PDB file of C-alpha atoms in Angstrom:
ATOM      1  CA  UNK M 943     -28.730  63.691  18.545  1.00 45.00           C
ATOM      2  CA  UNK M 944     -26.809  64.896  15.495  1.00 43.00           C
ATOM      3  CA  UNK M 945     -23.652  63.139  16.778  1.00 46.00           C
ATOM      4  CA  UNK M 946     -25.539  59.866  17.276  1.00 42.00           C
ATOM      5  CA  UNK M 947     -27.029  60.050  13.775  1.00 43.00           C
ATOM      6  CA  UNK M 948     -23.608  60.816  12.281  1.00 41.00           C
ATOM      7  CA  UNK M 949     -22.078  57.868  14.121  1.00 45.00           C
ATOM      8  CA  UNK M 950     -24.746  55.539  12.786  1.00 41.00           C
ATOM      9  CA  UNK M 951     -24.147  56.767   9.234  1.00 40.00           C
ATOM     10  CA  UNK M 952     -20.400  56.272   9.586  1.00 42.00           C
ATOM     11  CA  UNK M 953     -20.890  52.748  10.960  1.00 45.00           C
ATOM     12  CA  UNK M 954     -23.176  51.861   8.044  1.00 43.00           C
ATOM     13  CA  UNK M 955     -20.336  52.897   5.733  1.00 44.00           C
ATOM     14  CA  UNK M 956     -17.682  51.068   7.765  1.00 46.00           C
ATOM     15  CA  UNK M 957     -19.418  47.678   7.742  1.00 44.00           C
ATOM     16  CA  UNK M 958     -19.347  47.158   3.970  1.00 47.00           C
ATOM     17  CA  UNK M 959     -15.715  48.344   3.872  1.00 42.00           C
ATOM     18  CA  UNK M 960     -14.768  45.817   6.546  1.00 44.00           C
ATOM     19  CA  UNK M 961     -16.545  43.110   4.585  1.00 46.00           C
ATOM     20  CA  UNK M 962     -14.651  44.112   1.449  1.00 52.00           C
ATOM     21  CA  UNK M 963     -11.352  43.751   3.295  1.00 70.00           C
ATOM     22  CA  UNK M 964     -12.090  40.068   4.054  1.00 76.00           C
ATOM     23  CA  UNK M 965     -10.014  38.180   1.444  1.00 86.00           C
ATOM     24  CA  UNK M 966     -11.954  36.061  -1.026  1.00 94.00           C
ATOM     25  CA  UNK M 967     -10.938  32.475  -1.658  1.00 97.00           C
ATOM     26  CA  UNK M 968      -9.020  32.077  -4.919  1.00 97.00           C
ATOM     27  CA  UNK M 969      -9.902  29.093  -7.133  1.00 98.00           C
ATOM     28  CA  UNK M 970      -8.871  25.555  -6.176  1.00 98.00           C
ATOM     29  CA  UNK M 971      -8.639  23.804  -9.524  1.00 97.00           C
ATOM     30  CA  UNK M 972      -7.478  20.271  -8.720  1.00 98.00           C
ATOM     31  CA  UNK M 973      -4.892  17.945  -7.232  1.00 98.00           C
ATOM     32  CA  UNK M 974      -1.352  19.111  -8.007  1.00 96.00           C
ATOM     33  CA  UNK M 975       0.632  16.292  -6.424  1.00 95.00           C
ATOM     34  CA  UNK M 976       0.545  13.400  -4.007  1.00 96.00           C
ATOM     35  CA  UNK M 977       3.608  12.504  -1.938  1.00 95.00           C
ATOM     36  CA  UNK M 978       3.994   8.939  -0.681  1.00 95.00           C
ATOM     37  CA  UNK M 979       6.478   7.306   1.681  1.00 94.00           C
ATOM     38  CA  UNK M 980       8.576   4.426   0.398  1.00 94.00           C
ATOM     39  CA  UNK M 981      10.556   2.018   2.577  1.00 93.00           C
ATOM     40  CA  UNK M 982      12.504   0.747  -0.441  1.00 92.00           C
ATOM     41  CA  UNK M 983      13.027   3.301  -3.194  1.00 91.00           C
ATOM     42  CA  UNK M 984      14.425   0.719  -5.609  1.00 93.00           C
ATOM     43  CA  UNK M 985      11.241  -1.367  -5.434  1.00 95.00           C
ATOM     44  CA  UNK M 986       8.998   1.704  -5.522  1.00 94.00           C
ATOM     45  CA  UNK M 987      10.805   3.131  -8.547  1.00 93.00           C
ATOM     46  CA  UNK M 988      10.282  -0.157 -10.355  1.00 94.00           C
ATOM     47  CA  UNK M 989       6.565  -0.162  -9.541  1.00 96.00           C
ATOM     48  CA  UNK M 990       5.783   3.445 -10.454  1.00 96.00           C
ATOM     49  CA  UNK M 991       8.037   3.591 -13.517  1.00 94.00           C
ATOM     50  CA  UNK M 992       7.960   0.096 -15.029  1.00 95.00           C
ATOM     51  CA  UNK M 993       4.535  -1.184 -13.950  1.00 96.00           C
ATOM     52  CA  UNK M 994       2.600   2.091 -14.124  1.00 97.00           C
ATOM     53  CA  UNK M 995       4.700   3.324 -17.047  1.00 96.00           C
ATOM     54  CA  UNK M 996       5.360   6.831 -15.682  1.00 94.00           C
ATOM     55  CA  UNK M 997       8.831   8.266 -16.226  1.00 85.00           C
ATOM     56  CA  UNK M 998      10.899   8.898 -13.078  1.00 82.00           C
ATOM     57  CA  UNK M 999      12.577  12.301 -12.971  1.00 78.00           C
ATOM     58  CA  UNK M1000      15.017  14.108 -10.721  1.00 66.00           C
ATOM     59  CA  UNK M1001      14.280  17.545 -12.197  1.00 62.00           C
ATOM     60  CA  UNK M1002      11.047  19.502 -12.233  1.00 65.00           C
ATOM     61  CA  UNK M1003       9.801  17.875  -9.030  1.00 73.00           C
ATOM     62  CA  UNK M1004       7.668  20.208  -6.915  1.00 72.00           C
ATOM     63  CA  UNK M1005       9.341  21.168  -3.646  1.00 64.00           C
ATOM     64  CA  UNK M1006      12.594  19.531  -4.788  1.00 57.00           C
ATOM     65  CA  UNK M1007      11.250  16.136  -3.679  1.00 63.00           C
ATOM     66  CA  UNK M1008      12.981  13.477  -5.727  1.00 68.00           C
ATOM     67  CA  UNK M1009      12.242  11.188  -7.416  1.00 82.00           C
ATOM     68  CA  UNK M1010       8.929  12.244  -8.919  1.00 87.00           C
ATOM     69  CA  UNK M1011       6.693  10.908 -11.628  1.00 92.00           C
ATOM     70  CA  UNK M1012       5.060  13.349 -14.030  1.00 90.00           C
ATOM     71  CA  UNK M1013       1.474  12.208 -14.537  1.00 94.00           C
ATOM     72  CA  UNK M1014       0.629  15.179 -16.759  1.00 92.00           C
ATOM     73  CA  UNK M1015       1.762  18.799 -17.124  1.00 89.00           C
ATOM     74  CA  UNK M1016       0.028  19.775 -13.866  1.00 91.00           C
ATOM     75  CA  UNK M1017       0.079  16.620 -11.692  1.00 94.00           C
ATOM     76  CA  UNK M1018       2.875  14.605 -10.097  1.00 92.00           C
ATOM     77  CA  UNK M1019       3.430  11.630  -7.803  1.00 95.00           C
ATOM     78  CA  UNK M1020       6.355  12.215  -5.434  1.00 93.00           C
ATOM     79  CA  UNK M1021       8.253   9.624  -3.401  1.00 92.00           C
ATOM     80  CA  UNK M1022       9.934  10.261  -0.053  1.00 90.00           C
ATOM     81  CA  UNK M1023      12.159   7.641   1.523  1.00 89.00           C
ATOM     82  CA  UNK M1024      11.135   6.570   5.027  1.00 87.00           C
ATOM     83  CA  UNK M1025      14.580   6.659   6.635  1.00 76.00           C
ATOM     84  CA  UNK M1026      13.409   5.313  10.006  1.00 77.00           C
ATOM     85  CA  UNK M1027      10.361   3.338  11.145  1.00 79.00           C
ATOM     86  CA  UNK M1028       7.648   4.343   8.651  1.00 79.00           C
ATOM     87  CA  UNK M1029       4.472   5.958  10.001  1.00 83.00           C
ATOM     88  CA  UNK M1030       1.148   4.142   9.852  1.00 83.00           C
ATOM     89  CA  UNK M1031      -0.081   6.529   7.163  1.00 88.00           C
ATOM     90  CA  UNK M1032       2.264   6.425   4.170  1.00 92.00           C
ATOM     91  CA  UNK M1033       0.359   9.213   2.412  1.00 93.00           C
ATOM     92  CA  UNK M1034       2.719  12.085   3.225  1.00 92.00           C
ATOM     93  CA  UNK M1035       1.123  15.062   1.505  1.00 96.00           C
ATOM     94  CA  UNK M1036      -1.711  16.113  -0.784  1.00 97.00           C
ATOM     95  CA  UNK M1037      -1.282  19.309  -2.792  1.00 97.00           C
ATOM     96  CA  UNK M1038      -4.006  21.358  -4.438  1.00 98.00           C
ATOM     97  CA  UNK M1039      -3.479  23.767  -7.327  1.00 97.00           C
ATOM     98  CA  UNK M1040      -4.463  27.426  -7.054  1.00 97.00           C
ATOM     99  CA  UNK M1041      -3.544  30.389  -9.286  1.00 96.00           C
ATOM    100  CA  UNK M1042      -2.650  32.563  -6.263  1.00 96.00           C
ATOM    101  CA  UNK M1043      -0.966  30.979  -3.234  1.00 97.00           C
ATOM    102  CA  UNK M1044      -0.400  34.343  -1.515  1.00 97.00           C
ATOM    103  CA  UNK M1045      -4.100  35.144  -1.601  1.00 97.00           C
ATOM    104  CA  UNK M1046      -4.973  31.572  -0.596  1.00 98.00           C
ATOM    105  CA  UNK M1047      -2.743  31.805   2.456  1.00 98.00           C
ATOM    106  CA  UNK M1048      -4.270  35.173   3.404  1.00 97.00           C
ATOM    107  CA  UNK M1049      -7.738  33.674   3.042  1.00 98.00           C
ATOM    108  CA  UNK M1050      -6.879  30.753   5.323  1.00 98.00           C
ATOM    109  CA  UNK M1051      -5.268  32.972   7.948  1.00 97.00           C
ATOM    110  CA  UNK M1052      -8.394  35.150   7.945  1.00 97.00           C
ATOM    111  CA  UNK M1053     -10.355  31.975   8.776  1.00 97.00           C
ATOM    112  CA  UNK M1054      -8.011  31.105  11.662  1.00 97.00           C
ATOM    113  CA  UNK M1055      -6.267  28.278   9.809  1.00 98.00           C
ATOM    114  CA  UNK M1056      -2.562  28.091  10.619  1.00 97.00           C
ATOM    115  CA  UNK M1057      -0.502  28.059   7.423  1.00 98.00           C
ATOM    116  CA  UNK M1058       3.237  27.986   6.821  1.00 97.00           C
ATOM    117  CA  UNK M1059       5.109  30.614   4.832  1.00 97.00           C
ATOM    118  CA  UNK M1060       5.005  30.760   1.043  1.00 97.00           C
ATOM    119  CA  UNK M1061       8.249  29.450  -0.419  1.00 94.00           C
ATOM    120  CA  UNK M1062       9.549  28.786  -3.932  1.00 90.00           C
ATOM    121  CA  UNK M1063      11.416  25.691  -5.032  1.00 83.00           C
ATOM    122  CA  UNK M1064      14.324  25.625  -7.470  1.00 78.00           C
ATOM    123  CA  UNK M1065      11.851  25.444 -10.375  1.00 75.00           C
ATOM    124  CA  UNK M1066      10.134  28.626  -9.203  1.00 79.00           C
ATOM    125  CA  UNK M1067       6.950  26.871  -8.035  1.00 87.00           C
ATOM    126  CA  UNK M1068       5.416  28.752  -5.087  1.00 93.00           C
ATOM    127  CA  UNK M1069       3.715  26.728  -2.351  1.00 94.00           C
ATOM    128  CA  UNK M1070       2.890  26.572   1.348  1.00 97.00           C
ATOM    129  CA  UNK M1071       1.885  23.806   3.750  1.00 97.00           C
ATOM    130  CA  UNK M1072      -0.679  23.381   6.534  1.00 98.00           C
ATOM    131  CA  UNK M1073      -2.401  20.502   8.340  1.00 98.00           C
ATOM    132  CA  UNK M1074      -6.043  19.487   8.008  1.00 98.00           C
ATOM    133  CA  UNK M1075      -8.155  18.394  11.025  1.00 96.00           C
ATOM    134  CA  UNK M1076      -7.007  14.783  10.562  1.00 94.00           C
ATOM    135  CA  UNK M1077      -3.373  15.917  10.755  1.00 95.00           C
ATOM    136  CA  UNK M1078      -2.669  15.330   7.065  1.00 96.00           C
ATOM    137  CA  UNK M1079      -0.099  17.574   5.446  1.00 96.00           C
ATOM    138  CA  UNK M1080      -1.887  19.717   2.851  1.00 98.00           C
ATOM    139  CA  UNK M1081      -0.052  21.962   0.395  1.00 97.00           C
ATOM    140  CA  UNK M1082      -1.284  24.649  -1.959  1.00 98.00           C
ATOM    141  CA  UNK M1083       0.773  25.006  -5.121  1.00 96.00           C
ATOM    142  CA  UNK M1084       0.832  27.763  -7.715  1.00 94.00           C
ATOM    143  CA  UNK M1085       1.847  26.014 -10.889  1.00 81.00           C
ATOM    144  CA  UNK M1086       3.546  27.818 -13.731  1.00 73.00           C
ATOM    145  CA  UNK M1087       3.246  26.906 -17.426  1.00 64.00           C
ATOM    146  CA  UNK M1088       5.332  23.858 -18.297  1.00 63.00           C
ATOM    147  CA  UNK M1089       6.472  22.536 -21.626  1.00 62.00           C
ATOM    148  CA  UNK M1090       3.969  20.340 -23.429  1.00 72.00           C
ATOM    149  CA  UNK M1091       3.908  16.939 -21.741  1.00 79.00           C
ATOM    150  CA  UNK M1092       4.074  13.764 -23.803  1.00 87.00           C
ATOM    151  CA  UNK M1093       3.326  10.573 -21.912  1.00 90.00           C
ATOM    152  CA  UNK M1094       5.617   7.560 -22.453  1.00 91.00           C
ATOM    153  CA  UNK M1095       4.104   4.828 -24.615  1.00 92.00           C
ATOM    154  CA  UNK M1096       3.497   2.486 -21.675  1.00 95.00           C
ATOM    155  CA  UNK M1097       2.001   5.011 -19.264  1.00 97.00           C
ATOM    156  CA  UNK M1098      -1.312   3.650 -18.008  1.00 97.00           C
ATOM    157  CA  UNK M1099      -2.912   6.915 -16.863  1.00 97.00           C
ATOM    158  CA  UNK M1100      -2.350  10.628 -17.374  1.00 96.00           C
ATOM    159  CA  UNK M1101      -4.760  11.835 -14.700  1.00 97.00           C
ATOM    160  CA  UNK M1102      -4.915  11.716 -10.900  1.00 98.00           C
ATOM    161  CA  UNK M1103      -8.636  11.570 -10.160  1.00 98.00           C
ATOM    162  CA  UNK M1104      -8.745  11.490  -6.389  1.00 98.00           C
ATOM    163  CA  UNK M1105      -6.898  10.867  -3.154  1.00 98.00           C
ATOM    164  CA  UNK M1106      -8.531   8.936  -0.332  1.00 97.00           C
ATOM    165  CA  UNK M1107      -7.583   9.100   3.329  1.00 96.00           C
ATOM    166  CA  UNK M1108      -8.903   7.936   6.670  1.00 95.00           C
ATOM    167  CA  UNK M1109     -11.154  10.463   8.415  1.00 96.00           C
ATOM    168  CA  UNK M1110     -12.108   9.955  12.064  1.00 94.00           C
ATOM    169  CA  UNK M1111     -14.251  13.089  12.459  1.00 96.00           C
ATOM    170  CA  UNK M1112     -16.380  13.860   9.412  1.00 97.00           C
ATOM    171  CA  UNK M1113     -17.858  17.022  10.941  1.00 98.00           C
ATOM    172  CA  UNK M1114     -14.375  18.476  11.494  1.00 98.00           C
ATOM    173  CA  UNK M1115     -13.312  17.497   7.971  1.00 98.00           C
ATOM    174  CA  UNK M1116     -16.432  19.148   6.536  1.00 98.00           C
ATOM    175  CA  UNK M1117     -15.789  22.367   8.449  1.00 98.00           C
ATOM    176  CA  UNK M1118     -12.378  22.577   6.802  1.00 98.00           C
ATOM    177  CA  UNK M1119     -12.922  21.201   3.305  1.00 98.00           C
ATOM    178  CA  UNK M1120     -16.566  22.178   2.747  1.00 98.00           C
ATOM    179  CA  UNK M1121     -17.166  25.311   4.818  1.00 98.00           C
ATOM    180  CA  UNK M1122     -13.767  26.977   4.473  1.00 98.00           C
ATOM    181  CA  UNK M1123     -12.323  25.628   1.216  1.00 98.00           C
ATOM    182  CA  UNK M1124     -15.587  25.233  -0.690  1.00 98.00           C
ATOM    183  CA  UNK M1125     -15.358  21.542  -1.634  1.00 98.00           C
ATOM    184  CA  UNK M1126     -18.763  20.023  -2.471  1.00 98.00           C
ATOM    185  CA  UNK M1127     -20.243  16.539  -2.342  1.00 98.00           C
ATOM    186  CA  UNK M1128     -19.740  14.444  -5.480  1.00 98.00           C
ATOM    187  CA  UNK M1129     -20.994  11.045  -4.260  1.00 98.00           C
ATOM    188  CA  UNK M1130     -21.217   8.991  -1.077  1.00 97.00           C
ATOM    189  CA  UNK M1131     -21.825   5.318  -0.428  1.00 96.00           C
ATOM    190  CA  UNK M1132     -20.905   2.137   1.377  1.00 95.00           C
ATOM    191  CA  UNK M1133     -21.056  -1.637   1.201  1.00 92.00           C
ATOM    192  CA  UNK M1134     -24.770  -1.448   2.112  1.00 92.00           C
ATOM    193  CA  UNK M1135     -27.433   0.823   0.642  1.00 91.00           C
ATOM    194  CA  UNK M1136     -28.053   2.681   3.901  1.00 88.00           C
ATOM    195  CA  UNK M1137     -24.373   2.945   4.876  1.00 90.00           C
ATOM    196  CA  UNK M1138     -21.898   5.757   4.298  1.00 95.00           C
ATOM    197  CA  UNK M1139     -18.278   4.630   4.384  1.00 96.00           C
ATOM    198  CA  UNK M1140     -16.930   6.781   1.546  1.00 97.00           C
ATOM    199  CA  UNK M1141     -17.615  10.469   0.979  1.00 98.00           C
ATOM    200  CA  UNK M1142     -16.290  12.038  -2.215  1.00 98.00           C
ATOM    201  CA  UNK M1143     -15.716  15.799  -1.959  1.00 98.00           C
ATOM    202  CA  UNK M1144     -14.958  17.569  -5.238  1.00 98.00           C
ATOM    203  CA  UNK M1145     -12.683  20.604  -5.486  1.00 98.00           C
ATOM    204  CA  UNK M1146     -14.716  23.805  -5.964  1.00 98.00           C
ATOM    205  CA  UNK M1147     -13.248  24.742  -9.356  1.00 98.00           C
ATOM    206  CA  UNK M1148     -12.539  21.429 -11.056  1.00 98.00           C
ATOM    207  CA  UNK M1149     -13.483  17.750 -11.137  1.00 98.00           C
ATOM    208  CA  UNK M1150     -10.761  16.113  -8.985  1.00 98.00           C
ATOM    209  CA  UNK M1151     -11.876  14.999  -5.545  1.00 98.00           C
ATOM    210  CA  UNK M1152     -10.809  13.746  -2.142  1.00 98.00           C
ATOM    211  CA  UNK M1153     -12.412  10.723  -0.512  1.00 98.00           C
ATOM    212  CA  UNK M1154     -13.163  10.509   3.199  1.00 98.00           C
ATOM    213  CA  UNK M1155     -12.652   6.901   4.332  1.00 97.00           C
ATOM    214  CA  UNK M1156     -14.952   6.614   7.344  1.00 96.00           C
ATOM    215  CA  UNK M1157     -15.576   4.140  10.181  1.00 87.00           C
ATOM    216  CA  UNK M1158     -12.127   2.564  10.039  1.00 84.00           C
ATOM    217  CA  UNK M1159      -9.952   2.050  13.158  1.00 80.00           C
ATOM    218  CA  UNK M1160      -6.705   4.044  12.776  1.00 74.00           C
ATOM    219  CA  UNK M1161      -4.843   1.149  14.424  1.00 74.00           C
ATOM    220  CA  UNK M1162      -5.188  -1.241  11.481  1.00 76.00           C
ATOM    221  CA  UNK M1163      -2.241  -3.062   9.918  1.00 81.00           C
ATOM    222  CA  UNK M1164      -0.225  -1.586   7.061  1.00 82.00           C
ATOM    223  CA  UNK M1165      -2.277  -3.247   4.336  1.00 83.00           C
ATOM    224  CA  UNK M1166      -5.606  -2.144   5.829  1.00 87.00           C
ATOM    225  CA  UNK M1167      -4.383   1.443   6.151  1.00 89.00           C
ATOM    226  CA  UNK M1168      -2.868   1.281   2.665  1.00 90.00           C
ATOM    227  CA  UNK M1169      -6.305   0.408   1.300  1.00 91.00           C
ATOM    228  CA  UNK M1170      -7.756   3.505   2.975  1.00 94.00           C
ATOM    229  CA  UNK M1171      -4.953   5.996   2.269  1.00 96.00           C
ATOM    230  CA  UNK M1172      -4.788   5.656  -1.488  1.00 97.00           C
ATOM    231  CA  UNK M1173      -4.603   7.390  -4.848  1.00 98.00           C
ATOM    232  CA  UNK M1174      -6.851   6.874  -7.877  1.00 98.00           C
ATOM    233  CA  UNK M1175      -5.796   7.284 -11.493  1.00 98.00           C
ATOM    234  CA  UNK M1176      -8.259   7.794 -14.336  1.00 98.00           C
ATOM    235  CA  UNK M1177      -8.422   5.620 -17.456  1.00 98.00           C
ATOM    236  CA  UNK M1178     -10.931   5.650 -20.330  1.00 98.00           C
ATOM    237  CA  UNK M1179     -11.065   1.828 -20.555  1.00 98.00           C
ATOM    238  CA  UNK M1180     -10.226  -0.427 -17.593  1.00 98.00           C
ATOM    239  CA  UNK M1181      -9.706  -3.518 -19.770  1.00 97.00           C
ATOM    240  CA  UNK M1182      -7.258  -1.697 -22.034  1.00 97.00           C
ATOM    241  CA  UNK M1183      -5.476  -0.432 -18.904  1.00 98.00           C
ATOM    242  CA  UNK M1184      -5.195  -3.998 -17.610  1.00 97.00           C
ATOM    243  CA  UNK M1185      -3.783  -5.190 -20.946  1.00 97.00           C
ATOM    244  CA  UNK M1186      -1.101  -2.490 -20.799  1.00 97.00           C
ATOM    245  CA  UNK M1187      -0.301  -3.334 -17.169  1.00 97.00           C
ATOM    246  CA  UNK M1188       0.316  -6.948 -18.208  1.00 97.00           C
ATOM    247  CA  UNK M1189       2.592  -5.761 -21.028  1.00 97.00           C
ATOM    248  CA  UNK M1190       4.472  -3.650 -18.455  1.00 97.00           C
ATOM    249  CA  UNK M1191       5.155  -6.770 -16.383  1.00 96.00           C
ATOM    250  CA  UNK M1192       2.406  -6.522 -13.767  1.00 95.00           C
ATOM    251  CA  UNK M1193       1.577  -9.801 -12.063  1.00 92.00           C
ATOM    252  CA  UNK M1194      -2.215  -9.946 -11.790  1.00 89.00           C
ATOM    253  CA  UNK M1195      -3.792  -9.696  -8.363  1.00 86.00           C
ATOM    254  CA  UNK M1196      -7.350  -8.406  -8.105  1.00 89.00           C
ATOM    255  CA  UNK M1197      -9.637  -8.492 -11.129  1.00 94.00           C
ATOM    256  CA  UNK M1198     -11.408  -5.401 -12.530  1.00 97.00           C
ATOM    257  CA  UNK M1199     -14.891  -4.849 -11.123  1.00 97.00           C
ATOM    258  CA  UNK M1200     -17.681  -2.300 -11.184  1.00 98.00           C
ATOM    259  CA  UNK M1201     -17.478  -0.480  -7.864  1.00 97.00           C
ATOM    260  CA  UNK M1202     -20.342   0.706  -5.702  1.00 97.00           C
ATOM    261  CA  UNK M1203     -20.155   4.055  -7.469  1.00 97.00           C
ATOM    262  CA  UNK M1204     -21.006   2.371 -10.780  1.00 98.00           C
ATOM    263  CA  UNK M1205     -17.549   2.829 -12.334  1.00 98.00           C
ATOM    264  CA  UNK M1206     -15.125   0.167 -13.527  1.00 98.00           C
ATOM    265  CA  UNK M1207     -12.075   0.002 -11.261  1.00 98.00           C
ATOM    266  CA  UNK M1208      -8.957  -2.082 -10.659  1.00 98.00           C
ATOM    267  CA  UNK M1209      -6.823  -2.067  -7.513  1.00 97.00           C
ATOM    268  CA  UNK M1210      -3.048  -2.442  -7.456  1.00 97.00           C
ATOM    269  CA  UNK M1211      -0.729  -2.115  -4.459  1.00 97.00           C
ATOM    270  CA  UNK M1212       2.741  -0.606  -4.425  1.00 96.00           C
ATOM    271  CA  UNK M1213       5.594  -2.376  -2.560  1.00 95.00           C
ATOM    272  CA  UNK M1214       4.487  -0.748   0.714  1.00 94.00           C
ATOM    273  CA  UNK M1215       0.820  -1.746   0.262  1.00 95.00           C
ATOM    274  CA  UNK M1216      -0.380   1.736  -0.682  1.00 96.00           C
ATOM    275  CA  UNK M1217      -3.357   1.198  -2.958  1.00 97.00           C
ATOM    276  CA  UNK M1218      -3.250   2.589  -6.481  1.00 98.00           C
ATOM    277  CA  UNK M1219      -6.763   2.452  -7.881  1.00 98.00           C
ATOM    278  CA  UNK M1220      -7.458   2.687 -11.605  1.00 98.00           C
ATOM    279  CA  UNK M1221     -10.933   4.007 -12.335  1.00 98.00           C
ATOM    280  CA  UNK M1222     -12.908   4.847 -15.441  1.00 98.00           C
ATOM    281  CA  UNK M1223     -14.037   8.463 -15.743  1.00 98.00           C
ATOM    282  CA  UNK M1224     -17.782   7.850 -15.927  1.00 98.00           C
ATOM    283  CA  UNK M1225     -20.141   5.246 -14.451  1.00 98.00           C
ATOM    284  CA  UNK M1226     -21.452   2.369 -16.553  1.00 98.00           C
ATOM    285  CA  UNK M1227     -24.353   1.631 -14.234  1.00 97.00           C
ATOM    286  CA  UNK M1228     -26.446   3.345 -11.591  1.00 97.00           C
ATOM    287  CA  UNK M1229     -24.431   3.984  -8.401  1.00 97.00           C
ATOM    288  CA  UNK M1230     -25.523   2.642  -5.066  1.00 96.00           C
ATOM    289  CA  UNK M1231     -26.562   4.757  -2.129  1.00 95.00           C
ATOM    290  CA  UNK M1232     -26.677   8.218  -3.764  1.00 96.00           C
ATOM    291  CA  UNK M1233     -26.691   9.977  -7.106  1.00 97.00           C
ATOM    292  CA  UNK M1234     -23.682  11.916  -8.391  1.00 98.00           C
ATOM    293  CA  UNK M1235     -24.068  15.612  -7.632  1.00 97.00           C
ATOM    294  CA  UNK M1236     -21.056  17.002  -9.491  1.00 96.00           C
ATOM    295  CA  UNK M1237     -19.626  16.835 -13.019  1.00 97.00           C
ATOM    296  CA  UNK M1238     -17.653  13.752 -14.007  1.00 98.00           C
ATOM    297  CA  UNK M1239     -13.994  14.251 -14.930  1.00 97.00           C
ATOM    298  CA  UNK M1240     -12.861  13.894 -18.523  1.00 92.00           C
ATOM    299  CA  UNK M1241      -9.684  12.244 -19.873  1.00 87.00           C
TER     300      UNK M1241
END
């Protein structure tokens, strides 16, 4: 009887210790970079540097991917040349910022998520890569302090707001992004009031978000998939952004409009039909379908 009682006491001590050994998730503060395939680097360089006004660089690019475009001191757009037949999804990789990649990797492994080794690039930036349930390449990056960034005069935006990508299985995506990583719903909507085609999931420790693009056949043409697999850049004034785009040599296509989420937006397309969406930070009218449930980003 004494032995049984002692065993129960020991087990009651062991359980909290085991729980303490489970690694906690470190913060996920935002989008660190987006990597996009290009089938013609010369044309893509012209679009991202001249039209969007971001400066192309060969140094300071995360993971030694060159060229890159420095959006701000913590966010980049990277280009990778598609040397053979390009894949249907030209969105190569999405990276999230965390202050501790070693702890983040340990956390994911403890939740049975396969993750590659932590490596450092030539700039000393530590990162590792895994794949989400959709098969997208996801990186976690531990940024280090950079010199103060000054945007070129013609740069349209200094903020990546969100990255959208096709999702075939929302439940599987939620298990990964919501249940494991801690992302939370920001807004959802569709072309009809009772329809959900877009689900915005905000990072747990910031205001950037990812956007599930639902109910879309993965066998669409390049333009259709480029609309779905896209990036969004924040601007304080969509009309001022359009004026600067025209000064940068952009040939007008779509007109600015208030989207279903109540925010002004303007869609451009790079030479490979990947959509680059400009969006104001806050809504100007009531959104359709659902209310916002997270804080709006700031410039």
